[in-house]
Short mmCIF file of C-alpha atoms in Angstrom, two decimals:
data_model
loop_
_atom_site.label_atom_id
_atom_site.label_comp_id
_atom_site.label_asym_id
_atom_site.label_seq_id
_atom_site.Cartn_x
_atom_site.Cartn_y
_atom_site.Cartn_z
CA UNK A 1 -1.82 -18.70 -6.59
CA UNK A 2 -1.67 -15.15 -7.72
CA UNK A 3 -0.34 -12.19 -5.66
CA UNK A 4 -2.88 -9.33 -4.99
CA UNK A 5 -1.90 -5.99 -6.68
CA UNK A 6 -3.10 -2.85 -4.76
CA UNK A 7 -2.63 0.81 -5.43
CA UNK A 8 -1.64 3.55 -2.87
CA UNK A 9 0.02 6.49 -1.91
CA UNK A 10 3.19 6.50 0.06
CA UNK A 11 3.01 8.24 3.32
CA UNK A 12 6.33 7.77 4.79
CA UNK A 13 9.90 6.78 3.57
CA UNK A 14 11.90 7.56 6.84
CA UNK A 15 13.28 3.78 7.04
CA UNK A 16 15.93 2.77 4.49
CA UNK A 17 14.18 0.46 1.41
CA UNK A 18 10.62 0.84 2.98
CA UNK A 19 8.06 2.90 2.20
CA UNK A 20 4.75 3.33 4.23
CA UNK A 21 1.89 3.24 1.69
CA UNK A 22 -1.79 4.19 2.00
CA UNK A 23 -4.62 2.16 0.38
CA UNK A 24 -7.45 3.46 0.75
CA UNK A 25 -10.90 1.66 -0.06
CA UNK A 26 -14.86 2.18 -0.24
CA UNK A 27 -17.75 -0.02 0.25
CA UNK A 28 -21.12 0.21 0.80
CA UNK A 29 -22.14 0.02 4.70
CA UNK A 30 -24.69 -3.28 4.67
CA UNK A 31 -26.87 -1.31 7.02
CA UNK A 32 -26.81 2.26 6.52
CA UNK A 33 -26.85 1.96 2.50
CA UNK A 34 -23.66 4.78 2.64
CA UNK A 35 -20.50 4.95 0.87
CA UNK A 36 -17.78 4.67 4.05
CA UNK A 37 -13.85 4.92 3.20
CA UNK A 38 -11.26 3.08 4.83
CA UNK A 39 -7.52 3.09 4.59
CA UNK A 40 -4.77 0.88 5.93
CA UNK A 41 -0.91 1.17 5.67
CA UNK A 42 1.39 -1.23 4.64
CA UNK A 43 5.21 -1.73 4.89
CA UNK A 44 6.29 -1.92 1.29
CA UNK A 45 9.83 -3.29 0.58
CA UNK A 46 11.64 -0.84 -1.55
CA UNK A 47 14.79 -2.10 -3.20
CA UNK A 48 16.36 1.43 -4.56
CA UNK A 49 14.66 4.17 -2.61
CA UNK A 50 12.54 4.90 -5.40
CA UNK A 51 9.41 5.86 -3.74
CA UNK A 52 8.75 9.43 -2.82
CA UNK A 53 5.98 10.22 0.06
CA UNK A 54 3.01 11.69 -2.46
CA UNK A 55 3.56 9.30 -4.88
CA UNK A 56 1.14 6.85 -6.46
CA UNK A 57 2.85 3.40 -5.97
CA UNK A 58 1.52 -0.27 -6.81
CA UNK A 59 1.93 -2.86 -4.14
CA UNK A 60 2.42 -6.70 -4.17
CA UNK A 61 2.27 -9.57 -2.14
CA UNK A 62 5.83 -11.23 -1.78
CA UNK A 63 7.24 -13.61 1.11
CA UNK A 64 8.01 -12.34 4.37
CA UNK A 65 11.29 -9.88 4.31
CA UNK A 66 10.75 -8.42 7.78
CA UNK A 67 8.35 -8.66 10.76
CA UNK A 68 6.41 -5.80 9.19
CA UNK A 69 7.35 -6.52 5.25
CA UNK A 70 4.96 -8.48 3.59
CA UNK A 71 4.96 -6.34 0.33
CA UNK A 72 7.11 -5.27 -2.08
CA UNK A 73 6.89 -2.11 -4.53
CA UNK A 74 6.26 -2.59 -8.38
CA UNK A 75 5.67 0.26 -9.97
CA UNK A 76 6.60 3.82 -9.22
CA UNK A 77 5.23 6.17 -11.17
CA UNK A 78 7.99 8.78 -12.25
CA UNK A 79 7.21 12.12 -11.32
CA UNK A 80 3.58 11.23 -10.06
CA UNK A 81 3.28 13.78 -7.00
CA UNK A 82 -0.01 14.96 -5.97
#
């Protein structure tokens, strides 16, 4: 089975190899016929501290490394702050 892939921005790397990242997504509300945007945070596992918080990071499913972990961080754009 394939692991999802999802793009995001970190928002926090305060813990030691984890970074916080926002992904944030649109759809189309079923009733109202208007764009609404969500986001969500996830716990990203983060090897080498690589991640800085402004930086657009890709995400990916891996097995359980903490209570919170369920991701882990594949690419890190170098020198990507916005």
């Amino acid at each position: 089975m394939p692991r999802r892939i999802m793009e995001g921005v970190v928002v926090s790397t305060a813990t030691d190899k984890t970074a916080v990242v926002r992904v944030d997504r649109t759809y189309l509300h079923p009733l109202l016929k208007k764009t609404v945007r969500r986001s969500k945070k996830y716990h990203a596992h983060d090897e080498s501290n690589v991640a800085a918080v402004g930086q657009k990071v890709s995400i990916q499913e891996c097995p359980p490394r903490s209570k919170l972990k369920r991701w882990e961080l594949v690419n890190a754009a170098e020198g990507s702050k916005s």
